Every structure is written in C-alpha cells, then in structure tokens.
C-alpha cells in the first residue's frame, strides 16, 4: 500500500512532466551548441597556417601539402589521408587521397613555401631561382623572395592606382553616355549641348587611351619579374611575382609569425574583395551588402509596421473587419519567404520597377534600370516579409499597457494623440523593439527571396560609393547568406571552397548576433526606464 | 416615486447639476433617472453597494465614459450652467476643469517630477520656474513633499502604493482644476495613508469641489459635507452628511449605513 501511495504522489506532483520539460530544453540547447560548435571550430581555424607535410611514397614519388583529414578507405578498410596539394595548374586537382600503405615516411622540410596566388589557388613547393630583370636588388638579397616582392611593390601599387583612374574615367564616360542617350531619346542630337558632350566624351576617351597604354607598359615591366618554383617531384613552375598575393613558410614560422599571418588573413577577409570566384580573398562586398540590406529593410519595415500596429490597436474600431485583418497579419508572418520573393519580383521589379524605367529612364530601355533586381527591391521584399512581425509586436505591446495609464493621461486633459506619443509609445517601445529584433534576425537569415530580387554572386560595385548619386538603389548586391549557398554548392571546386563556407557562416552568425544584441541592449535599457511592474 | 422629492435635497446654485440622467452600457441600464445638484467648494460623498453605478456616474462628469464603446447617455449634466455633453464643448477644456483620481493608482513610468507636471506640460507650459513651483506646491498639498523632495528625478515606480496614490492626487491638483473626482482613492491603502489622504481632502475643501466615491461609511461621515446614496443605478437619498447619517429619510439608506444591508 505504501508504495502505491508514493507512486501516486510521484505522478500527482508531475515529476515525469518536470523531467520531460528539462529534457526538451536540454535537447534544444544541445542542438544549438552543436551547431555553433561545428561552425566555430571549423571557422576560426581556417586562417591558421598549418604545417606543410612532405610524404615520401613507396613508389619513389613525393606528395606535398596540408593534411586535411584522415578516414578509413571504404574500399580497403585501411586508413587513408587527404592532402591539400594545391598547384592546381600542375595537377588540376587541389586534393588528393593517399593510402597509408603507399606512404614510406612523413617530414616537414622547413624551406617549403606556400604561395597564395591571384589565380589557381595555393602553390606548395620550394624556391629555385628569381628572375628579376626589372629590379635592382643588393647582391646578398639576389635570391630573397621577400626583397623582390618588396622591390616590386611600389610598381604594383602604381598599376593599381592607374587601374583605379581608369575605372573613374570609365564611370565618367558612362555618365556622359547616359546623358547623351537621354538627349538622343529627346531627339536633341544636334544641339550645342550634345556636341559639347560629345567633345567631352572624346577628350575623356583620349585620356583613357593614354592611361591604358601606360598601364600596359607598366604591367609589362611588373610581369617580367618571375620566380621559378619546384614542386615535390621536381617539376618546375614559373610564377609571376605580381601573381603572388602572399607567401609564407609555415614549417619554420614562430607562433608570433603565425598570429600575425592570422591577423593579416582576417583583415583581408573583412576588408578585401573576393578572388577566384569568391573562394579566396575577402568578403567585404558581401558583408557590406548584408548590413546595408538589413539596414534598408529596417528603415522600410519598422515605421510601416509600427504605424500599422498603432492604427490597428488604437484607432481601428474593434469589430469583425479588424479581427479579420489581425488574423490575416498573423498568417502573413507564416507565408514561405520564397512567396514573398516571387511577389517582390512580380510587383516591385516588374510592376513598379518597369514603370519607373518607363517614366525616368526611357532612354536606356530595353536595358532595365529599376526594372531588374536590385537592393531597393530586395529590401522592400524583406521589409514586406518582416512587417507582420513588427505589427503584431506593436499591437501586443500597446495592448499590454494597463488601461488605467491611458485613462490617467486622458483625465489630465491629454488628447489621445498626446497620450500615445508621450506615454504609450515609450512604454510599448521595449515590446516593439523585441518584435523588431525578431524581424531583423529573420531578415538577416533569408536567402531565397533575395535570389530572385537582386542578389548576385559578384557585384561589380557597391550600392553605396563615392560616385554620384552615392546611393545606388538600383544596383545588385552581394550577401553573405547567398555567398554561402553559392560557394558551398555552386562553385566548381566545392572542396576548396569549404573553409570559406565555414568562415562565411561564422561571419553571418556574428553579424546577426552583434546586431540583435545591440538591439536587445537598447531594449533592456528602455525596459528599465518604462517598466510598470507594480501596476 | 412620490417620496423621492423629500429624500433628494435640492441645492441652491449647484455647480454640477444632473438632470434625468440615464446611462446604458449597450442594452443594460446602469444609471436610472438621476437628478440632483452638487454644490461648489464642498465635499460630496457617493455611497452605495458595489455595482450600483457610482464609478459610472463619476466618470460621466469628466466624460471619461467617452472611451467606452457602446455607451449611451440620456438627460443632461451641466457644470456652471454649461451642458458637458454638448457636441460643441471641448472635452479637453472640461477635463482641465474636472480632475480625477482613480481607485487604482496609475502613475506614469516617468520621474516623480514629470508625473506631477504632466498635465501642465500637456497644457503647453514650459517655464522651468512655473513647473518647479507647481511641483513643490502640489506635492506639499498631497502631503508627499517631505518624502520625495530629494528624489524628484527618480522614477515614480519606486514609490509605495500610498505614495503613488498621493502622487496621483498631486498630479490632479497641479493643473488647478475646479472640481476633483475621486473614485475610492483609499481603498487599497493602509490606515495611515488613508488618514493622510482624508486630511488632504479636508484641506482642499473650500478651494475645490470634491466628489468622492467611498465604501467606508466612517470616511464619508468624517470628510463629506453632502452624501448621496445610490442603489442599483438609482439615486435613493441625497442630503447633508450629518442628516443622512443620523436621521435618514429612506429605510434603504438606514439599512445600508447601519450595515443591515443584505
Ligand atoms: N464598461 C462596461 N461595460 C458594461 N457594463 C459595465 C461597464 N462598466 C460597468 N458596467 C456595469 O455597470 C454597473 C455599475 O458599475 P460601476 O463600476 O459604476 O459600479 P460601482 O458602484 O462603481 O461599483 P464598485 O463599488 O464595485 O466600484 C455594474 O453593473 C457593471 O457591471
Ligand atoms: Mg467603482
């Protein structure tokens, strides 16, 4: 009897239920931590310079590269190693599996170079000789790669400078051409203004030609400087110095040097342009695009959502219609994002965009200006996607304010509007911000609707830059989320792109985290100020 | 109702005059044919069992009921000869003239200082000196000054319940209304806070017209000059407090004030 009683008590007190809840939470926590761990562990080690291992093979050959991983060979059941051997131009594959029984020994020669190149990925090998006809190097540094690179640097910078000048001229030509197009469209081809413009374009073009020829000769001089490297098996490869982005000798690097290398790579990641179809180099345009997109989305959706929420809660007469609207708004938040994308494409891009083109840019047609995907349409689409969340949050935050507060304000001869702006909105702001945070997090993670409203793999220019009119709402943009999809699943060399996928993922998570935690911090401060816990 | 003429005293030159007031929440009637006058600069208490319509009536006087949907009013209420339900009347002006203190204190989540001057700010007063003076004066009147004078800029949310209620009174007094409506201002307070507020009401008497709803017979007897007894939305008896509590004219009134009420 006694045991029966105690089991009864066990069930009555809901012991299993408590265990169940704890289990559910643990499970969720575990998954989150696992996800974060995988991304973090893989992401932060990408830029750490790994030792380069020379494997002496039983057949007399050699393999040189970074050890990526080992696993059981599914065919033989023995262990095998995956090496990143690079030298894509020589071997055509960056990665190679080698079985344990084929390997005689491992070593880590200290004179191995790793070159990061403009093209064809990393090169692993040793330096044979330098051919530097255009450089004057002191005798003792004749064979010093660093000295040669340093000597060539000013010329390389000059080439870059000329490149930029040419781009600027290009911009000018483009702008004048647009003006000409407009004049031609207006049938004013032979007015003095047109003639003057033509002259202008021609002078710019002359300048352009001159610069191009200067560039050609400079490039020739720079390109003449080469270095001859040999791979593990003695195959020679001549590499232009100008093609070397960075080199390092991991097997003889100290910790400090490794850290400094890590820092350099990180800086490159954050501030440089991508290279090699996005699998190398930096992510700056994608970071910029992502942040700008979220920013524009917020500017569009936040006021709209708050205003709509205010109307729904404070001004709309409670009734059948308002109930229906409320249900509709709640359901809107659950529509798959791709549907919003299609709507954005159909309504914003093809609908509004092409009308804008007809009205303001008819001279450029059939080339669309706003009638094609761009950052404006993408952020409007995302705004539409997130606006229901903001509306619901606003409504609920306003509804949660005790009615006594409203009456108190109105009894002091405040109008409804004054009550709203002076009392209700400040009090509702933490709740509204919470909704906004949710909206922002959702928008930051969306990729599908962007793919049809303006995101691209590689954007030629940022949507915000120094050329008039500075904010280019019609431009296409890059985005970290799309970047992950693109390099991870669409690139020709998926294996080589893997580290970049992790890094990009980590970066995207970090950006979302930073933005939402800033918002949460602000919200909590407001909550402290406007809480009415006692009422 | 033949006897009502005797039970409801008529006031000479009342400030608030209620005539044949009927009020409906949708289809249910909450106030039935109320007619009486409330004198200026006196304290008038409204008593009656729960649900008899005291709050509803009180909220008619500053048109707080405007906020309630589906509410309908018949008859008239005039203040200083002006019909307050006249569509041409500015309800903001009315509320400036008729202040209100609620049963449940409702300070805003702002500083004590900002709470007191909220009404003045709404009225567009910006001069620092005027505001400072109003804060001190109103808080002193509400007997709160000594307790909060060193923390005027702190949030009103840190005050105790009784202090919050006094703050709400200060807030109402700060705009200098002519009439102050109080809906059970002491119902959630301890005896000490209650007596402070009673003291305050006594002080305000003579300067303001005060209409107070209370469930506490002794309180009504202590602080009011006139008392109205309501039952099921009807005004049963109205007269000088002294008389109503000693020699009530109606049997129901007597039963209620002696606690024999079912
Ligand atoms: N917003 C409303 N909608 C519908 N009916 C209401 C509303 N407010 C009050 N009533 C009804 O009107 C009647 C009078 O209510 P009221 O609040 O005026 O009573 P009261 O005398 O103040 O009671 P108490 O002493 O409990 O505060 C009650 O029957 C109540 O149910
Ligand atoms: Mg009441």
Coordinates of C-alpha atoms in Angstrom, one line a residue, chain B residues 5-191:
Chain B
X5 CA -38.9 64.6 -3.7
X6 CA -38.4 64.5 0.0
X7 CA -35.4 62.3 0.0
X8 CA -33.4 64.3 -2.5
X9 CA -32.5 67.6 -1.3
X10 CA -32.3 70.5 -3.7
X11 CA -29.2 72.7 -3.7
X12 CA -29.3 76.4 -4.4
X13 CA -26.9 77.4 -7.2
X14 CA -25.3 74.0 -7.6
X15 CA -22.0 73.8 -9.5
X16 CA -22.8 70.5 -11.1
X17 CA -26.4 69.9 -12.0
X18 CA -27.6 66.4 -13.0
X19 CA -31.0 66.1 -14.7
X20 CA -32.8 62.9 -15.6
X21 CA -29.6 61.2 -16.3
X22 CA -30.0 57.7 -17.8
X23 CA -27.0 55.7 -18.9
X24 CA -26.8 52.4 -20.8
X25 CA -24.0 50.0 -21.5
X26 CA -25.3 48.6 -24.7
X27 CA -28.7 47.3 -23.6
X28 CA -28.3 47.2 -19.9
X29 CA -29.1 50.3 -18.0
X30 CA -26.5 51.3 -15.4
X31 CA -28.0 54.7 -14.2
X32 CA -31.7 55.4 -14.0
X33 CA -33.2 58.9 -13.9
X34 CA -30.7 60.6 -11.6
X35 CA -31.4 64.2 -10.8
X36 CA -29.5 66.3 -8.2
X37 CA -27.2 69.2 -7.7
X38 CA -23.7 69.3 -6.3
X39 CA -22.6 72.4 -4.5
X40 CA -19.3 74.2 -5.2
X41 CA -16.4 74.1 -2.9
X42 CA -17.8 71.3 -0.8
X43 CA -17.1 67.6 -0.4
X44 CA -19.8 65.4 -1.7
X45 CA -19.6 61.6 -1.0
X46 CA -21.2 58.9 -3.1
X47 CA -22.0 55.8 -1.3
X48 CA -23.8 52.6 -2.2
X49 CA -23.3 48.9 -2.6
X50 CA -20.8 47.5 -5.2
X51 CA -22.1 47.7 -8.7
X52 CA -24.7 50.4 -8.1
X53 CA -23.1 52.8 -10.6
X54 CA -21.0 55.1 -8.5
X55 CA -18.0 54.9 -10.7
X56 CA -20.1 55.1 -13.8
X57 CA -21.7 58.3 -12.6
X58 CA -18.4 59.8 -11.6
X59 CA -16.9 59.1 -15.0
X60 CA -19.8 61.0 -16.6
X61 CA -18.7 64.2 -15.0
X62 CA -15.4 64.4 -16.9
X63 CA -16.7 62.4 -19.8
X64 CA -14.2 59.6 -19.1
X65 CA -17.0 57.4 -20.4
X66 CA -16.3 58.7 -23.9
X67 CA -13.7 55.9 -24.1
X68 CA -16.2 53.2 -23.5
X69 CA -17.7 51.7 -26.6
X70 CA -21.4 51.1 -26.8
X71 CA -22.2 53.6 -24.1
X72 CA -25.3 55.8 -24.4
X73 CA -26.3 58.7 -22.2
X74 CA -29.7 60.5 -21.9
X75 CA -30.5 63.5 -19.8
X76 CA -28.0 66.2 -19.0
X77 CA -25.2 67.2 -16.7
X78 CA -24.3 70.9 -16.5
X79 CA -21.3 72.4 -14.9
X80 CA -21.5 76.1 -14.2
X81 CA -24.5 76.2 -16.5
X82 CA -22.8 74.5 -19.4
X83 CA -24.1 71.2 -20.7
X84 CA -21.0 69.0 -20.8
X85 CA -22.4 66.6 -23.4
X86 CA -23.0 69.5 -25.8
X87 CA -21.1 68.5 -29.0
X88 CA -19.6 71.9 -29.3
X89 CA -18.0 71.6 -25.9
X90 CA -14.2 70.9 -25.9
X91 CA -13.7 67.8 -23.8
X92 CA -10.1 68.7 -23.2
X93 CA -11.2 72.0 -21.6
X94 CA -13.7 70.1 -19.5
X95 CA -11.0 67.7 -18.2
X96 CA -8.8 70.6 -17.4
X97 CA -11.5 71.9 -15.2
X98 CA -12.5 68.5 -13.8
X99 CA -9.6 66.4 -12.4
X100 CA -9.8 62.8 -11.5
X101 CA -8.1 60.4 -9.1
X102 CA -8.6 56.8 -9.7
X103 CA -9.2 53.9 -7.4
X104 CA -6.1 52.1 -8.6
X105 CA -3.1 54.5 -8.6
X106 CA -1.8 54.9 -12.1
X107 CA 1.5 57.0 -12.1
X108 CA 3.3 57.1 -15.4
X109 CA 6.7 55.4 -15.8
X110 CA 8.4 58.7 -15.6
X111 CA 10.2 60.6 -12.9
X112 CA 8.2 61.9 -9.9
X113 CA 8.8 65.4 -11.2
X114 CA 7.5 64.6 -14.7
X115 CA 4.5 62.9 -13.2
X116 CA 3.4 65.9 -11.3
X117 CA 3.8 68.3 -14.2
X118 CA 2.4 66.0 -16.9
X119 CA -0.9 68.0 -17.0
X120 CA 1.0 71.3 -17.2
X121 CA 3.2 70.0 -20.0
X122 CA 0.1 68.9 -21.9
X123 CA -1.3 72.4 -21.4
X124 CA 1.9 73.7 -23.0
X125 CA 3.6 75.2 -20.0
X126 CA 7.3 75.2 -20.4
X127 CA 8.8 77.8 -18.0
X128 CA 11.1 75.9 -15.6
X129 CA 10.2 78.2 -12.7
X130 CA 6.5 77.7 -13.0
X131 CA 6.9 74.0 -13.3
X132 CA 9.3 73.8 -10.3
X133 CA 6.9 75.8 -8.2
X134 CA 3.9 73.7 -9.3
X135 CA 5.8 70.5 -8.3
X136 CA 6.6 71.8 -4.8
X137 CA 3.2 73.2 -4.2
X138 CA 1.2 70.2 -5.4
X139 CA 3.4 67.7 -3.6
X140 CA 3.1 69.7 -0.4
X141 CA -0.6 69.7 -0.8
X142 CA -0.6 66.0 -1.4
X143 CA 1.5 65.6 1.8
X144 CA 4.2 63.9 -0.2
X145 CA 6.8 66.6 -0.5
X146 CA 8.8 65.7 2.6
X147 CA 9.1 62.1 1.5
X148 CA 10.2 62.7 -2.1
X149 CA 11.8 66.2 -2.2
X150 CA 15.2 64.6 -2.5
X151 CA 14.4 62.2 -5.3
X152 CA 12.2 64.2 -7.7
X153 CA 14.1 62.9 -10.7
X154 CA 13.8 59.3 -9.7
X155 CA 11.2 57.1 -11.2
X156 CA 7.7 57.2 -9.7
X157 CA 7.7 53.4 -9.9
X158 CA 9.9 53.2 -6.9
X159 CA 7.2 54.7 -4.6
X160 CA 5.0 52.7 -2.3
X161 CA 1.3 52.3 -3.1
X162 CA 0.2 55.0 -0.7
X163 CA 2.8 57.4 -2.0
X164 CA 1.8 56.6 -5.6
X165 CA -1.8 57.5 -4.8
X166 CA -0.8 60.7 -3.2
X167 CA 1.4 61.4 -6.3
X168 CA -1.7 60.9 -8.4
X169 CA -3.6 63.4 -6.3
X170 CA -0.7 65.8 -6.6
X171 CA -0.8 65.3 -10.3
X172 CA -4.5 66.1 -10.4
X173 CA -4.1 69.2 -8.2
X174 CA -1.1 70.5 -10.2
X175 CA -3.3 71.6 -13.1
X176 CA -5.5 73.6 -10.7
X177 CA -8.9 72.1 -11.6
X178 CA -12.2 73.4 -10.2
X179 CA -13.6 70.0 -9.5
X180 CA -11.8 66.9 -8.3
X181 CA -13.4 63.5 -8.8
X182 CA -12.1 60.7 -6.5
X183 CA -13.0 57.1 -7.0
X184 CA -12.3 55.2 -3.8
X185 CA -8.9 56.8 -3.5
X186 CA -8.2 55.0 -0.3
X187 CA -9.5 51.5 -1.0
X188 CA -6.1 50.0 -1.4
X189 CA -4.3 52.0 1.3
X190 CA -3.3 51.3 4.9
X191 CA -4.9 53.3 7.7

